[in-house]
Amino acid sequence: MGFPITRMRRLRTSEAIRRLVRDTSLSRDDLVYPLFVCPGNSVREPITSLTGCFHLSPDEAAKEARAIADAGIPAVLLFGLPERKDAEGSSAWTGDPVVCQAIRQIKKAAPELAVITDVCLCAYTDHGHCGLLQNGRVDNDSSLEALSKMALCHARAGADIVAPSDMMDGRVLWIRRVLDAEGFKDTAILSYSAKFASAFYGPFRDAACSAPSFGDRRSYQMDSASARQAMREIELDIEEGADIVMIKPAMAYLDMIHQVRQRFDVPLAAYHVSGEYMMIKAAAEKGLLDGRQAMIETLTAIKRAGADFIITYFAKEAAEAMDQ
Ligand code: PBG
């Protein structure tokens, strides 16, 4: 039955009615806030490439985590900036890495918060690649041991979830085996399963000092035009024991989020990455659009596509917007 019996605009006449009939909701429960942990004490340095984000020493990360928990956000994702880098990225698992210090302090300050840690070597290797080099190429199998040592180190410090983002083959299985063998059967794995080689990571690489010193990441991160490969990556990671899978980036990959949601029943995360965040920030700063509306519209789109939760630098602002 069409017009004039049917009038679609009837259900748009007031905000109350629009609220009643909408089928997608965005809540604090859907948000994860990334934190960048650096060495030192009382450090809270603004990150120039990521408006509103800071390099935080472990004590400051704990304070920030308390504020995040108070804002009703369920989880943080930790990245570390090590004091020293070498070819193996050994500072990721030797000594007492800053990420591990931060985990312990966050757990004290905000025990109700889930702590997720990024597991990847790029911020720890002097060449800036996500795995170890052999003959100038990123070698898959020798990288697995380093990554699983890093994941174990985080689990020992109390991480609830480890999140490998390196895109080596087999890392979920390796990490699962090592965690289980060491008694961390309940530490979950959130796999960056389909992580595409993307220009949108630009601001993050500045923030994490993790840009590759030569070449690019196209031999391990996915090709953006390969949708079917993304489905295979997800399938393999689930087989290897991933508890949660991820699509990254989010905005330019909403179709991937939608397809994964249709095909698989595991929880699905989406990473709204640094470049996607800064595009909105930069446009809002220029007065080209309303930053808050663009934020809510974007995060809602990622939910509508099928993500269960979103890792986003907007998490705090989005939670604030929900108060109003
Ligand atoms: C580490 C890693 C990256 C991001 C998350 N983990 C950068 C990269 O792959 O170069 C990007 C996150 C963002 O852009 O917000 N491998």
Tab-separated table of N, CA and C in Angstrom, residues 140-277:
chain	number	residue	atom	x	y	z
A	140	ASN	N	57.540	-15.041	8.765
A	140	ASN	CA	56.330	-15.404	9.512
A	140	ASN	C	56.624	-16.223	10.772
A	141	ASP	N	57.244	-17.422	10.551
A	141	ASP	CA	57.274	-18.400	11.637
A	141	ASP	C	58.151	-17.987	12.816
A	142	SER	N	59.276	-17.289	12.518
A	142	SER	CA	60.120	-16.872	13.643
A	142	SER	C	59.460	-15.731	14.423
A	143	SER	N	58.532	-15.040	13.814
A	143	SER	CA	57.837	-13.951	14.521
A	143	SER	C	56.849	-14.490	15.562
A	144	LEU	N	56.368	-15.720	15.315
A	144	LEU	CA	55.313	-16.255	16.187
A	144	LEU	C	55.779	-16.417	17.622
A	145	GLU	N	57.038	-16.835	17.756
A	145	GLU	CA	57.550	-17.041	19.107
A	145	GLU	C	57.632	-15.717	19.868
A	146	ALA	N	58.135	-14.687	19.182
A	146	ALA	CA	58.243	-13.364	19.814
A	146	ALA	C	56.861	-12.849	20.211
A	147	LEU	N	55.911	-12.996	19.319
A	147	LEU	CA	54.558	-12.495	19.603
A	147	LEU	C	53.925	-13.236	20.774
A	148	SER	N	54.142	-14.548	20.835
A	148	SER	CA	53.518	-15.301	21.923
A	148	SER	C	54.196	-14.989	23.263
A	149	LYS	N	55.505	-14.673	23.227
A	149	LYS	CA	56.176	-14.248	24.474
A	149	LYS	C	55.576	-12.928	24.958
A	150	MET	N	55.316	-12.040	24.016
A	150	MET	CA	54.738	-10.738	24.360
A	150	MET	C	53.337	-10.914	24.948
A	151	ALA	N	52.542	-11.773	24.317
A	151	ALA	CA	51.180	-12.013	24.807
A	151	ALA	C	51.217	-12.619	26.212
A	152	LEU	N	52.139	-13.555	26.420
A	152	LEU	CA	52.259	-14.207	27.731
A	152	LEU	C	52.642	-13.191	28.810
A	153	CYS	N	53.558	-12.311	28.459
A	153	CYS	CA	53.996	-11.262	29.371
A	153	CYS	C	52.793	-10.397	29.802
A	154	HIS	N	51.920	-10.061	28.862
A	154	HIS	CA	50.719	-9.268	29.179
A	154	HIS	C	49.754	-10.069	30.057
A	155	ALA	N	49.606	-11.352	29.726
A	155	ALA	CA	48.688	-12.196	30.508
A	155	ALA	C	49.177	-12.304	31.951
A	156	ARG	N	50.490	-12.467	32.108
A	156	ARG	CA	51.059	-12.565	33.463
A	156	ARG	C	50.813	-11.296	34.266
A	157	ALA	N	50.843	-10.150	33.582
A	157	ALA	CA	50.633	-8.878	34.281
A	157	ALA	C	49.153	-8.666	34.606
A	158	GLY	N	48.273	-9.495	33.992
A	158	GLY	CA	46.858	-9.399	34.340
A	158	GLY	C	45.936	-8.954	33.219
A	159	ALA	N	46.429	-8.937	31.974
A	159	ALA	CA	45.550	-8.567	30.852
A	159	ALA	C	44.389	-9.555	30.760
A	160	ASP	N	43.203	-9.045	30.491
A	160	ASP	CA	42.034	-9.917	30.328
A	160	ASP	C	41.972	-10.484	28.916
A	161	ILE	N	42.386	-9.653	27.971
A	161	ILE	CA	42.292	-10.025	26.558
A	161	ILE	C	43.569	-9.577	25.863
A	162	VAL	N	44.185	-10.465	25.078
A	162	VAL	CA	45.332	-10.049	24.260
A	162	VAL	C	44.859	-9.945	22.805
A	163	ALA	N	45.384	-8.931	22.117
A	163	ALA	CA	44.876	-8.643	20.772
A	163	ALA	C	46.018	-8.565	19.762
A	164	PRO	N	46.355	-9.699	19.124
A	164	PRO	CA	47.427	-9.680	18.121
A	164	PRO	C	47.013	-8.896	16.871
A	165	SER	N	47.880	-7.937	16.474
A	165	SER	CA	47.535	-7.069	15.341
A	165	SER	C	48.572	-7.122	14.228
A	166	ASP	N	49.441	-8.153	14.285
A	166	ASP	CA	50.591	-8.216	13.382
A	166	ASP	C	50.281	-8.800	12.011
A	167	MET	N	49.201	-9.589	11.909
A	167	MET	CA	48.794	-10.249	10.663
A	167	MET	C	49.750	-11.351	10.178
A	168	MET	N	50.515	-11.969	11.104
A	168	MET	CA	51.274	-13.176	10.740
A	168	MET	C	50.290	-14.353	10.702
A	169	ASP	N	50.577	-15.338	9.854
A	169	ASP	CA	49.733	-16.535	9.828
A	169	ASP	C	50.007	-17.387	11.056
A	170	GLY	N	48.977	-17.896	11.671
A	170	GLY	CA	49.128	-18.867	12.753
A	170	GLY	C	49.333	-18.273	14.134
A	171	ARG	N	49.288	-16.942	14.248
A	171	ARG	CA	49.647	-16.387	15.565
A	171	ARG	C	48.592	-16.648	16.620
A	172	VAL	N	47.325	-16.768	16.216
A	172	VAL	CA	46.289	-17.023	17.219
A	172	VAL	C	46.516	-18.396	17.857
A	173	LEU	N	46.792	-19.390	17.011
A	173	LEU	CA	47.045	-20.742	17.522
A	173	LEU	C	48.265	-20.764	18.446
A	174	TRP	N	49.357	-20.107	18.021
A	174	TRP	CA	50.585	-20.072	18.838
A	174	TRP	C	50.328	-19.429	20.180
A	175	ILE	N	49.672	-18.296	20.146
A	175	ILE	CA	49.408	-17.565	21.387
A	175	ILE	C	48.496	-18.399	22.295
A	176	ARG	N	47.465	-19.013	21.708
A	176	ARG	CA	46.542	-19.845	22.509
A	176	ARG	C	47.308	-20.976	23.192
A	177	ARG	N	48.189	-21.633	22.424
A	177	ARG	CA	48.948	-22.762	22.994
A	177	ARG	C	49.839	-22.323	24.135
A	178	VAL	N	50.543	-21.211	23.926
A	178	VAL	CA	51.464	-20.716	24.954
A	178	VAL	C	50.676	-20.283	26.194
A	179	LEU	N	49.588	-19.576	25.997
A	179	LEU	CA	48.785	-19.138	27.155
A	179	LEU	C	48.266	-20.343	27.934
A	180	ASP	N	47.763	-21.331	27.212
A	180	ASP	CA	47.206	-22.517	27.883
A	180	ASP	C	48.288	-23.286	28.633
A	181	ALA	N	49.446	-23.424	27.986
A	181	ALA	CA	50.544	-24.175	28.610
A	181	ALA	C	51.014	-23.494	29.891
A	182	GLU	N	50.878	-22.181	29.951
A	182	GLU	CA	51.354	-21.434	31.122
A	182	GLU	C	50.241	-21.160	32.131
A	183	GLY	N	49.078	-21.757	31.906
A	183	GLY	CA	47.993	-21.635	32.883
A	183	GLY	C	47.066	-20.448	32.683
A	184	PHE	N	47.126	-19.828	31.508
A	184	PHE	CA	46.236	-18.680	31.264
A	184	PHE	C	45.086	-19.060	30.325
A	185	LYS	N	44.364	-20.087	30.743
A	185	LYS	CA	43.284	-20.615	29.897
A	185	LYS	C	42.152	-19.611	29.723
A	186	ASP	N	42.001	-18.715	30.695
A	186	ASP	CA	40.891	-17.767	30.634
A	186	ASP	C	41.264	-16.420	30.031
A	187	THR	N	42.510	-16.270	29.626
A	187	THR	CA	42.871	-15.028	28.929
A	187	THR	C	42.351	-15.153	27.499
A	188	ALA	N	41.499	-14.210	27.110
A	188	ALA	CA	40.852	-14.308	25.793
A	188	ALA	C	41.731	-13.714	24.701
A	189	ILE	N	41.461	-14.120	23.465
A	189	ILE	CA	42.178	-13.563	22.311
A	189	ILE	C	41.196	-12.811	21.406
A	190	LEU	N	41.497	-11.543	21.233
A	190	LEU	CA	40.764	-10.714	20.263
A	190	LEU	C	41.694	-10.568	19.077
A	191	SER	N	41.366	-11.228	17.983
A	191	SER	CA	42.285	-11.196	16.846
A	191	SER	C	41.943	-10.078	15.870
A	192	TYR	N	42.969	-9.291	15.521
A	192	TYR	CA	42.812	-8.337	14.423
A	192	TYR	C	42.819	-9.212	13.168
A	193	SER	N	41.723	-9.903	12.906
A	193	SER	CA	41.717	-10.955	11.877
A	193	SER	C	41.861	-10.399	10.475
A	194	ALA	N	41.029	-9.417	10.167
A	194	ALA	CA	41.084	-8.819	8.839
A	194	ALA	C	41.515	-7.376	9.002
A	195	LYS	N	42.828	-7.220	9.023
A	195	LYS	CA	43.408	-5.880	9.149
A	195	LYS	C	43.988	-5.514	7.791
A	196	PHE	N	43.420	-4.482	7.214
A	196	PHE	CA	43.808	-4.103	5.863
A	196	PHE	C	44.973	-3.113	5.874
A	197	ALA	N	45.861	-3.226	4.889
A	197	ALA	CA	46.932	-2.236	4.705
A	197	ALA	C	46.224	-0.935	4.345
A	198	SER	N	46.381	0.076	5.193
A	198	SER	CA	45.525	1.252	5.043
A	198	SER	C	46.271	2.553	5.261
A	199	ALA	N	45.906	3.552	4.480
A	199	ALA	CA	46.459	4.898	4.657
A	199	ALA	C	45.914	5.540	5.931
A	200	PHE	N	44.831	4.985	6.449
A	200	PHE	CA	44.180	5.597	7.612
A	200	PHE	C	44.901	5.339	8.941
A	201	TYR	N	46.030	4.607	8.896
A	201	TYR	CA	46.806	4.399	10.126
A	201	TYR	C	47.836	5.507	10.352
A	202	GLY	N	47.911	6.458	9.414
A	202	GLY	CA	48.939	7.496	9.465
A	202	GLY	C	49.125	8.149	10.830
A	203	PRO	N	48.082	8.749	11.409
A	203	PRO	CA	48.262	9.439	12.691
A	203	PRO	C	48.716	8.511	13.819
A	204	PHE	N	48.273	7.263	13.788
A	204	PHE	CA	48.662	6.295	14.815
A	204	PHE	C	50.163	6.037	14.785
A	205	ARG	N	50.711	5.912	13.577
A	205	ARG	CA	52.145	5.584	13.471
A	205	ARG	C	53.003	6.698	14.049
A	206	ASP	N	52.521	7.921	13.961
A	206	ASP	CA	53.188	9.034	14.636
A	206	ASP	C	53.053	8.864	16.144
A	207	ALA	N	51.848	8.549	16.593
A	207	ALA	CA	51.562	8.444	18.028
A	207	ALA	C	52.330	7.295	18.670
A	208	ALA	N	52.498	6.194	17.933
A	208	ALA	CA	53.142	5.002	18.499
A	208	ALA	C	54.593	4.869	18.045
A	209	CYS	N	55.086	5.837	17.267
A	209	CYS	CA	56.442	5.774	16.705
A	209	CYS	C	56.672	4.407	16.071
A	210	SER	N	55.764	3.985	15.209
A	210	SER	CA	55.817	2.612	14.704
A	210	SER	C	55.811	2.531	13.185
A	211	ALA	N	56.169	3.628	12.516
A	211	ALA	CA	56.194	3.577	11.047
A	211	ALA	C	57.341	2.679	10.591
A	212	PRO	N	57.143	1.858	9.565
A	212	PRO	CA	58.244	1.024	9.075
A	212	PRO	C	59.364	1.892	8.506
A	213	SER	N	60.624	1.500	8.775
A	213	SER	CA	61.749	2.320	8.318
A	213	SER	C	62.027	2.095	6.833
A	214	PHE	N	61.531	0.997	6.278
A	214	PHE	CA	61.630	0.782	4.828
A	214	PHE	C	60.400	0.000	4.384
A	215	GLY	N	60.054	0.159	3.121
A	215	GLY	CA	58.954	-0.602	2.545
A	215	GLY	C	57.622	-0.265	3.194
A	216	ASP	N	56.687	-1.213	3.091
A	216	ASP	CA	55.362	-0.993	3.676
A	216	ASP	C	54.883	-2.306	4.293
A	217	ARG	N	53.613	-2.373	4.677
A	217	ARG	CA	53.116	-3.568	5.361
A	217	ARG	C	52.272	-4.470	4.448
A	218	ARG	N	52.413	-4.254	3.139
A	218	ARG	CA	51.503	-4.950	2.224
A	218	ARG	C	51.778	-6.442	2.083
A	219	SER	N	52.947	-6.911	2.581
A	219	SER	CA	53.193	-8.354	2.492
A	219	SER	C	52.554	-9.099	3.656
A	220	TYR	N	52.026	-8.364	4.641
A	220	TYR	CA	51.309	-9.082	5.717
A	220	TYR	C	49.911	-8.526	5.969
A	221	GLN	N	49.721	-7.205	5.933
A	221	GLN	CA	48.354	-6.695	6.092
A	221	GLN	C	47.583	-6.924	4.793
A	222	MET	N	46.248	-6.972	4.906
A	222	MET	CA	45.439	-7.373	3.756
A	222	MET	C	45.305	-6.305	2.689
A	223	ASP	N	45.091	-6.784	1.479
A	223	ASP	CA	44.831	-5.903	0.347
A	223	ASP	C	43.382	-5.413	0.441
A	224	SER	N	43.204	-4.115	0.296
A	224	SER	CA	41.869	-3.563	0.566
A	224	SER	C	40.815	-4.015	-0.449
A	225	ALA	N	41.250	-4.554	-1.562
A	225	ALA	CA	40.284	-4.985	-2.570
A	225	ALA	C	39.986	-6.487	-2.490
A	226	SER	N	40.410	-7.135	-1.393
A	226	SER	CA	40.238	-8.588	-1.295
A	226	SER	C	39.227	-8.988	-0.227
A	227	ALA	N	37.964	-8.913	-0.565
A	227	ALA	CA	36.900	-9.215	0.394
A	227	ALA	C	36.854	-10.697	0.756
A	228	ARG	N	37.029	-11.565	-0.220
A	228	ARG	CA	36.930	-13.004	0.069
A	228	ARG	C	38.050	-13.461	0.984
A	229	GLN	N	39.261	-12.868	0.800
A	229	GLN	CA	40.370	-13.226	1.698
A	229	GLN	C	40.060	-12.862	3.140
A	230	ALA	N	39.326	-11.762	3.305
A	230	ALA	CA	38.977	-11.348	4.671
A	230	ALA	C	38.132	-12.427	5.338
A	231	MET	N	37.205	-13.020	4.566
A	231	MET	CA	36.359	-14.076	5.136
A	231	MET	C	37.201	-15.284	5.519
A	232	ARG	N	38.213	-15.600	4.710
A	232	ARG	CA	39.091	-16.737	5.047
A	232	ARG	C	39.914	-16.443	6.288
A	233	GLU	N	40.399	-15.213	6.395
A	233	GLU	CA	41.177	-14.831	7.583
A	233	GLU	C	40.341	-15.004	8.843
A	234	ILE	N	39.085	-14.575	8.770
A	234	ILE	CA	38.194	-14.672	9.932
A	234	ILE	C	37.971	-16.153	10.285
A	235	GLU	N	37.680	-16.939	9.248
A	235	GLU	CA	37.391	-18.359	9.448
A	235	GLU	C	38.586	-19.063	10.101
A	236	LEU	N	39.795	-18.779	9.581
A	236	LEU	CA	40.997	-19.417	10.117
A	236	LEU	C	41.235	-19.008	11.567
A	237	ASP	N	41.047	-17.727	11.859
A	237	ASP	CA	41.282	-17.273	13.232
A	237	ASP	C	40.293	-17.912	14.205
A	238	ILE	N	39.080	-18.105	13.767
A	238	ILE	CA	38.099	-18.771	14.643
A	238	ILE	C	38.549	-20.221	14.884
A	239	GLU	N	38.996	-20.883	13.820
A	239	GLU	CA	39.501	-22.256	13.961
A	239	GLU	C	40.695	-22.332	14.896
A	240	GLU	N	41.545	-21.299	14.843
A	240	GLU	CA	42.752	-21.286	15.682
A	240	GLU	C	42.442	-20.935	17.136
A	241	GLY	N	41.213	-20.496	17.392
A	241	GLY	CA	40.829	-20.235	18.776
A	241	GLY	C	40.586	-18.784	19.139
A	242	ALA	N	40.407	-17.919	18.146
A	242	ALA	CA	40.094	-16.517	18.475
A	242	ALA	C	38.725	-16.454	19.140
A	243	ASP	N	38.644	-15.710	20.245
A	243	ASP	CA	37.365	-15.565	20.942
A	243	ASP	C	36.537	-14.447	20.328
A	244	ILE	N	37.235	-13.451	19.821
A	244	ILE	CA	36.596	-12.289	19.201
A	244	ILE	C	37.414	-11.972	17.952
A	245	VAL	N	36.750	-11.586	16.877
A	245	VAL	CA	37.483	-11.203	15.669
A	245	VAL	C	37.258	-9.721	15.382
A	246	MET	N	38.123	-9.174	14.542
A	246	MET	CA	38.051	-7.737	14.285
A	246	MET	C	38.179	-7.418	12.798
A	247	ILE	N	37.474	-6.375	12.403
A	247	ILE	CA	37.689	-5.767	11.089
A	247	ILE	C	38.309	-4.399	11.343
A	248	LYS	N	39.319	-4.076	10.569
A	248	LYS	CA	40.033	-2.810	10.754
A	248	LYS	C	40.600	-2.351	9.426
A	249	PRO	N	40.471	-1.085	9.046
A	249	PRO	CA	39.657	-0.023	9.645
A	249	PRO	C	38.152	-0.324	9.588
A	250	ALA	N	37.347	0.673	9.983
A	250	ALA	CA	35.905	0.447	10.067
A	250	ALA	C	35.113	1.173	8.974
A	251	MET	N	35.299	2.484	8.876
A	251	MET	CA	34.431	3.282	7.998
A	251	MET	C	34.507	2.863	6.538
A	252	ALA	N	35.724	2.576	6.086
A	252	ALA	CA	35.880	2.217	4.674
A	252	ALA	C	35.633	0.722	4.453
A	253	TYR	N	35.270	-0.005	5.525
A	253	TYR	CA	35.106	-1.464	5.447
A	253	TYR	C	33.790	-1.926	6.066
A	254	LEU	N	32.768	-1.075	5.973
A	254	LEU	CA	31.470	-1.426	6.570
A	254	LEU	C	30.875	-2.668	5.917
A	255	ASP	N	31.152	-2.854	4.623
A	255	ASP	CA	30.646	-4.051	3.935
A	255	ASP	C	31.256	-5.318	4.523
A	256	MET	N	32.531	-5.227	4.929
A	256	MET	CA	33.196	-6.384	5.539
A	256	MET	C	32.555	-6.700	6.901
A	257	ILE	N	32.273	-5.650	7.656
A	257	ILE	CA	31.636	-5.842	8.959
A	257	ILE	C	30.281	-6.533	8.761
A	258	HIS	N	29.544	-6.056	7.788
A	258	HIS	CA	28.223	-6.615	7.510
A	258	HIS	C	28.322	-8.092	7.108
A	259	GLN	N	29.265	-8.393	6.221
A	259	GLN	CA	29.397	-9.793	5.770
A	259	GLN	C	29.812	-10.719	6.896
A	260	VAL	N	30.735	-10.270	7.730
A	260	VAL	CA	31.188	-11.134	8.830
A	260	VAL	C	30.013	-11.377	9.775
A	261	ARG	N	29.254	-10.346	10.058
A	261	ARG	CA	28.107	-10.509	10.953
A	261	ARG	C	27.110	-11.523	10.400
A	262	GLN	N	26.910	-11.543	9.048
A	262	GLN	CA	25.987	-12.498	8.432
A	262	GLN	C	26.523	-13.923	8.511
A	263	ARG	N	27.855	-14.062	8.391
A	263	ARG	CA	28.416	-15.413	8.205
A	263	ARG	C	28.899	-16.099	9.458
A	264	PHE	N	29.283	-15.318	10.481
A	264	PHE	CA	29.903	-15.943	11.660
A	264	PHE	C	29.186	-15.503	12.936
A	265	ASP	N	29.243	-16.353	13.941
A	265	ASP	CA	28.541	-16.042	15.188
A	265	ASP	C	29.447	-15.604	16.331
A	266	VAL	N	30.731	-15.407	16.060
A	266	VAL	CA	31.606	-14.922	17.138
A	266	VAL	C	31.404	-13.412	17.309
A	267	PRO	N	31.719	-12.887	18.496
A	267	PRO	CA	31.645	-11.436	18.665
A	267	PRO	C	32.581	-10.734	17.676
A	268	LEU	N	32.124	-9.601	17.189
A	268	LEU	CA	32.866	-8.869	16.164
A	268	LEU	C	33.191	-7.453	16.627
A	269	ALA	N	34.489	-7.141	16.598
A	269	ALA	CA	34.939	-5.787	16.930
A	269	ALA	C	35.261	-5.039	15.641
A	270	ALA	N	35.126	-3.728	15.685
A	270	ALA	CA	35.562	-2.893	14.561
A	270	ALA	C	36.482	-1.830	15.128
A	271	TYR	N	37.570	-1.557	14.433
A	271	TYR	CA	38.512	-0.525	14.882
A	271	TYR	C	38.302	0.718	14.025
A	272	HIS	N	37.740	1.736	14.659
A	272	HIS	CA	37.608	3.038	14.002
A	272	HIS	C	38.967	3.712	14.177
A	273	VAL	N	39.785	3.668	13.134
A	273	VAL	CA	41.211	3.959	13.322
A	273	VAL	C	41.542	5.454	13.327
A	274	SER	N	42.825	5.700	13.610
A	274	SER	CA	43.295	7.076	13.836
A	274	SER	C	42.961	8.043	12.699
A	275	GLY	N	43.163	7.618	11.452
A	275	GLY	CA	42.903	8.517	10.318
A	275	GLY	C	41.423	8.810	10.171
A	276	GLU	N	40.604	7.819	10.484
A	276	GLU	CA	39.151	8.004	10.386
A	276	GLU	C	38.686	9.000	11.452
A	277	TYR	N	39.301	8.896	12.606
A	277	TYR	CA	39.014	9.813	13.720
A	277	TYR	C	39.470	11.226	13.385
